[in-house]
Short mmCIF file of C-alpha atoms in Angstrom, two decimals:
data_model
loop_
_atom_site.label_atom_id
_atom_site.label_comp_id
_atom_site.label_asym_id
_atom_site.label_seq_id
_atom_site.Cartn_x
_atom_site.Cartn_y
_atom_site.Cartn_z
CA MET B 23 29.67 43.11 13.56
CA ARG B 24 33.27 44.26 14.65
CA LEU B 25 34.24 45.83 17.90
CA LEU B 26 36.23 49.03 17.34
CA ARG B 27 37.02 50.44 20.54
CA ILE B 28 36.38 50.13 24.08
CA GLY B 29 37.47 52.69 26.73
CA SER B 30 38.92 51.52 30.10
CA ILE B 31 36.51 48.81 30.60
CA CYS B 32 37.25 45.21 29.79
CA ILE B 33 35.67 43.41 26.83
CA ALA B 34 34.01 40.80 29.08
CA ALA B 35 32.30 43.31 31.26
CA ALA B 36 31.30 45.50 28.48
CA CYS B 37 29.62 42.72 26.40
CA SER B 38 27.82 41.61 29.55
CA MET B 39 26.55 45.32 30.31
CA PHE B 40 25.61 46.04 26.84
CA ALA B 41 24.16 42.66 25.62
CA GLY B 42 20.54 43.91 25.77
CA ILE B 43 21.24 46.93 24.04
CA PRO B 44 20.21 46.81 20.24
CA ALA B 45 22.97 47.92 17.72
CA GLU B 46 21.36 49.45 14.66
CA ALA B 47 23.16 50.34 11.58
CA ALA B 48 23.02 54.20 10.62
CA VAL B 49 23.96 53.24 7.06
CA ILE B 50 21.59 51.16 5.19
CA VAL B 51 21.79 49.46 1.89
CA HIS B 52 18.36 49.75 -0.38
CA GLY B 53 17.38 46.37 -1.50
CA THR B 54 17.84 43.06 0.01
CA ARG B 55 19.58 41.61 -3.09
CA GLN B 56 21.15 43.08 -6.21
CA ILE B 57 20.64 41.66 -9.87
CA PHE B 58 23.40 42.18 -12.24
CA PRO B 59 22.21 41.94 -15.68
CA GLY B 60 24.51 40.34 -18.17
CA GLU B 61 23.62 42.78 -20.96
CA GLN B 62 25.10 45.61 -18.49
CA ARG B 63 28.46 46.57 -17.38
CA GLU B 64 27.52 48.62 -14.43
CA ILE B 65 24.59 48.76 -11.82
CA THR B 66 24.17 51.44 -9.07
CA VAL B 67 23.11 50.84 -5.31
CA ARG B 68 21.77 53.40 -3.17
CA VAL B 69 23.59 53.49 0.16
CA GLU B 70 21.73 56.00 2.80
CA ASN B 71 22.92 57.29 6.15
CA VAL B 72 19.52 57.46 8.03
CA GLY B 73 21.49 58.62 11.26
CA SER B 74 22.47 62.39 12.33
CA ASN B 75 26.07 61.68 12.27
CA ALA B 76 28.63 61.22 9.44
CA SER B 77 29.87 57.77 8.89
CA LEU B 78 32.76 56.32 7.00
CA VAL B 79 31.77 53.71 4.49
CA GLN B 80 33.58 50.73 3.13
CA ALA B 81 32.41 48.68 0.22
CA TRP B 82 33.63 45.42 -1.18
CA THR B 83 32.33 42.07 -2.86
CA ASP B 84 33.07 38.45 -1.78
CA ALA B 85 32.44 35.09 -3.47
CA GLY B 86 31.19 33.50 -0.17
CA ASP B 87 33.54 33.73 2.48
CA LYS B 88 32.26 36.20 4.77
CA SER B 89 35.26 36.14 6.99
CA ALA B 90 37.75 36.89 4.21
CA LYS B 91 39.40 40.12 4.46
CA PRO B 92 38.62 42.59 1.53
CA GLU B 93 42.29 42.92 0.66
CA ASP B 94 42.50 39.24 -0.11
CA ILE B 95 39.35 38.78 -2.17
CA VAL B 96 39.31 38.56 -5.94
CA THR B 97 35.78 38.86 -7.55
CA PRO B 98 34.85 40.08 -11.09
CA PHE B 99 33.51 43.34 -9.70
CA ILE B 100 35.01 46.87 -9.01
CA LEU B 101 33.50 49.08 -6.75
CA ARG B 102 33.25 53.04 -7.14
CA PRO B 103 33.89 54.54 -4.40
CA PRO B 104 35.11 51.51 -2.20
CA VAL B 105 35.53 53.93 0.70
CA PHE B 106 33.74 57.42 1.07
CA ARG B 107 32.32 59.45 3.93
CA LEU B 108 28.37 59.52 4.14
CA ASP B 109 27.09 62.64 6.09
CA GLY B 110 23.89 62.16 8.10
CA LYS B 111 20.62 62.25 6.36
CA LYS B 112 22.45 61.84 3.08
CA SER B 113 22.66 58.89 0.48
CA GLN B 114 25.23 58.01 -2.03
CA ASN B 115 25.01 55.81 -5.21
CA LEU B 116 27.48 52.97 -5.05
CA ARG B 117 28.52 51.86 -8.46
CA ILE B 118 29.40 48.17 -9.28
CA LEU B 119 31.14 47.60 -12.55
CA LEU B 120 31.81 44.38 -14.01
CA ALA B 121 35.63 43.93 -14.78
CA ASP B 122 35.75 40.64 -15.74
CA THR B 123 33.24 39.07 -18.38
CA ALA B 124 34.65 35.53 -18.18
CA LEU B 125 31.58 34.52 -16.20
CA PRO B 126 29.26 31.53 -16.99
CA GLN B 127 26.77 32.53 -19.53
CA ASP B 128 24.53 29.42 -19.28
CA GLN B 129 23.69 30.13 -15.42
CA GLU B 130 23.71 32.67 -12.78
CA SER B 131 26.50 33.23 -10.57
CA ILE B 132 26.34 34.29 -6.82
CA TYR B 133 28.60 36.95 -5.13
CA TYR B 134 28.00 39.14 -1.96
CA LEU B 135 27.96 42.93 -1.71
CA ASN B 136 29.33 44.09 1.78
CA VAL B 137 28.92 47.84 3.14
CA LEU B 138 30.75 48.43 6.41
CA ASP B 139 29.44 51.52 8.44
CA ILE B 140 32.13 53.00 10.63
CA PRO B 141 30.82 55.55 12.96
CA PRO B 142 32.80 58.60 14.07
CA THR B 143 34.90 58.57 17.30
CA PRO B 144 32.91 60.54 19.86
CA GLN B 145 34.10 63.88 20.69
CA ASP B 146 35.38 65.21 24.01
CA GLY B 147 32.25 66.09 26.13
CA GLU B 148 29.96 63.56 24.40
CA ILE B 149 30.67 60.78 27.06
CA SER B 150 31.16 61.83 30.39
CA THR B 151 33.00 58.71 31.69
CA GLY B 152 35.42 58.00 28.65
CA ASN B 153 34.01 54.34 28.99
CA TYR B 154 31.99 53.25 25.85
CA LEU B 155 31.36 50.75 23.12
CA GLN B 156 31.79 51.69 19.44
CA PHE B 157 30.63 49.26 16.74
CA SER B 158 31.09 48.88 13.02
CA LEU B 159 28.24 47.28 11.42
CA ARG B 160 28.33 45.34 8.14
CA THR B 161 25.34 44.68 5.90
CA ARG B 162 25.87 41.88 3.41
CA ILE B 163 23.66 41.18 0.70
CA LYS B 164 23.36 38.74 -2.43
CA LEU B 165 24.94 40.01 -5.46
CA ILE B 166 23.68 37.72 -8.43
CA TYR B 167 24.97 38.02 -11.95
CA ARG B 168 22.31 36.83 -14.34
CA PRO B 169 23.71 36.32 -17.94
CA LYS B 170 21.86 37.96 -20.88
CA GLY B 171 19.11 35.59 -22.43
CA LEU B 172 18.00 34.28 -18.89
CA ASN B 173 14.41 35.59 -18.59
CA ASP B 174 12.40 32.90 -16.99
CA VAL B 175 13.38 33.32 -13.41
CA ALA B 176 9.76 33.57 -12.15
CA ARG B 177 9.15 29.82 -13.07
CA ALA B 178 12.38 28.52 -11.44
CA PRO B 179 10.62 27.58 -8.25
CA GLN B 180 7.97 25.67 -9.80
CA LYS B 181 10.34 23.53 -11.62
CA LEU B 182 12.17 22.22 -8.52
CA GLN B 183 11.81 18.37 -8.30
CA TRP B 184 11.41 17.07 -4.63
CA GLN B 185 12.13 13.69 -2.99
CA LEU B 186 12.28 12.35 0.39
CA VAL B 187 15.39 10.52 1.30
CA GLU B 188 17.04 9.07 4.29
CA ASP B 189 19.96 11.25 5.41
CA GLY B 190 22.07 9.09 8.06
CA LYS B 191 19.57 8.63 10.73
CA ARG B 192 17.32 11.26 9.87
CA TRP B 193 15.04 12.21 6.97
CA ALA B 194 15.59 15.13 4.51
CA LEU B 195 13.93 16.86 1.65
CA GLN B 196 16.28 16.26 -1.42
CA ALA B 197 15.67 19.02 -4.11
CA THR B 198 17.01 18.99 -7.64
CA ASN B 199 17.19 22.13 -9.61
CA PRO B 200 17.21 21.75 -13.13
CA THR B 201 17.11 25.66 -14.04
CA PRO B 202 19.91 28.21 -14.59
CA TYR B 203 18.78 30.20 -11.68
CA TYR B 204 19.37 30.20 -8.01
CA VAL B 205 16.26 29.66 -5.94
CA HIS B 206 16.11 31.39 -2.39
CA PHE B 207 14.20 29.92 0.33
CA GLY B 208 12.64 31.85 3.19
CA THR B 209 11.27 28.85 4.93
CA LEU B 210 10.89 25.11 3.86
CA GLY B 211 9.16 22.08 5.21
CA LEU B 212 7.12 18.84 4.73
CA ARG B 213 3.50 18.95 5.84
CA VAL B 214 2.16 15.61 6.93
CA GLY B 215 -1.02 14.82 8.67
CA GLY B 216 -1.54 18.49 9.74
CA VAL B 217 2.15 18.86 11.23
CA THR B 218 4.82 20.70 9.38
CA HIS B 219 8.30 19.58 9.94
CA LEU B 220 10.73 22.39 9.07
CA SER B 221 14.16 22.32 7.77
CA PRO B 222 16.17 24.59 9.77
CA ASP B 223 18.79 25.48 7.26
CA ALA B 224 17.41 26.01 3.80
CA PRO B 225 19.03 29.07 2.30
CA MET B 226 18.91 28.39 -1.53
CA ILE B 227 19.65 26.04 -4.06
CA ALA B 228 22.24 26.47 -6.74
CA PRO B 229 21.52 26.14 -10.66
CA MET B 230 21.73 22.70 -11.98
CA SER B 231 22.27 21.17 -8.59
CA THR B 232 20.90 18.80 -6.03
CA GLN B 233 20.67 19.51 -2.47
CA ARG B 234 19.51 17.88 0.89
CA TYR B 235 17.62 19.57 3.63
CA PRO B 236 17.23 17.87 6.79
CA LEU B 237 13.89 17.83 8.45
CA GLN B 238 13.11 18.26 12.30
CA ASP B 239 11.14 15.70 14.07
CA LEU B 240 10.36 13.22 11.27
CA ARG B 241 10.81 9.96 12.65
CA SER B 242 9.60 7.68 9.67
CA SER B 243 8.84 7.87 6.07
CA PRO B 244 5.28 9.27 5.54
CA LYS B 245 3.05 7.97 2.99
CA GLY B 246 2.71 11.29 1.00
CA GLY B 247 2.52 14.90 2.28
CA ASN B 248 3.13 18.43 1.00
CA VAL B 249 6.38 20.24 0.33
CA GLN B 250 5.81 23.64 1.60
CA PHE B 251 8.11 26.55 0.90
CA GLN B 252 8.43 30.16 0.71
CA TYR B 253 10.63 31.55 -1.85
CA ILE B 254 12.23 35.00 -2.41
CA ASN B 255 12.15 37.08 -5.77
CA ASP B 256 14.31 39.46 -7.26
CA GLN B 257 12.46 42.26 -5.11
CA GLY B 258 12.86 40.70 -1.68
CA GLY B 259 9.32 39.70 -1.78
CA THR B 260 8.21 36.12 -0.74
CA ALA B 261 5.53 34.01 -2.13
CA ALA B 262 4.21 30.37 -0.99
CA GLN B 263 4.45 27.16 -2.95
CA SER B 264 3.04 23.83 -2.11
CA VAL B 265 3.99 20.68 -3.88
CA PRO B 266 2.53 17.17 -3.49
CA LEU B 267 5.18 14.66 -2.50
CA SER B 268 4.83 11.30 -3.79
CA VAL B 269 6.63 8.49 -1.94
CA SER B 270 7.05 5.12 -3.39
#
């Protein structure tokens, strides 16, 4: 979220006054993630303005650094159009074209689609005092390139291999992903004796990789337990998985 303009009030006072006011984007992106099939050279993403006023929309992709400036980013994708006006209650198809085909063909690659909603400046008479806040709101979702021939993504979560390991002075779940797919977690934890010890930061695991996820409030190594997690599918839905954990 980026502050575009503040009238005569200072930033600190403005943030204090408006801290409890929710900021909602008028421009929304349909879908929580986008899959780019390797056999295609272009996909479209629907962008909709659910508000009443027109917005200026800027769209770009990034390779994982959400703070990078659009003009400094290089990805294998081109967006058409990258900047456009979107009237209220209207929608626009954003085209994502694959410009560089030199991507790994044996596993998925992940990028991110950014859509920035820049509302219009209030007109004279809309604000009586002249003191106002205006925000531009950014939506950032996953853009996953899936090479041609990879068609077993639904079974990837079941193929994860789990271990309980010491990670410094704490315990962690260690996942090994032998598949060519990213597995995206909603929640992750270890349930022992009726208590679930959650991992506070478990966004995903990359293909062909091993990742550790620290657990909360687990003081000693249990004899068994169940790894419980929710994973997110291509449509943004979630499904639950429970895997017995054997501890030697």
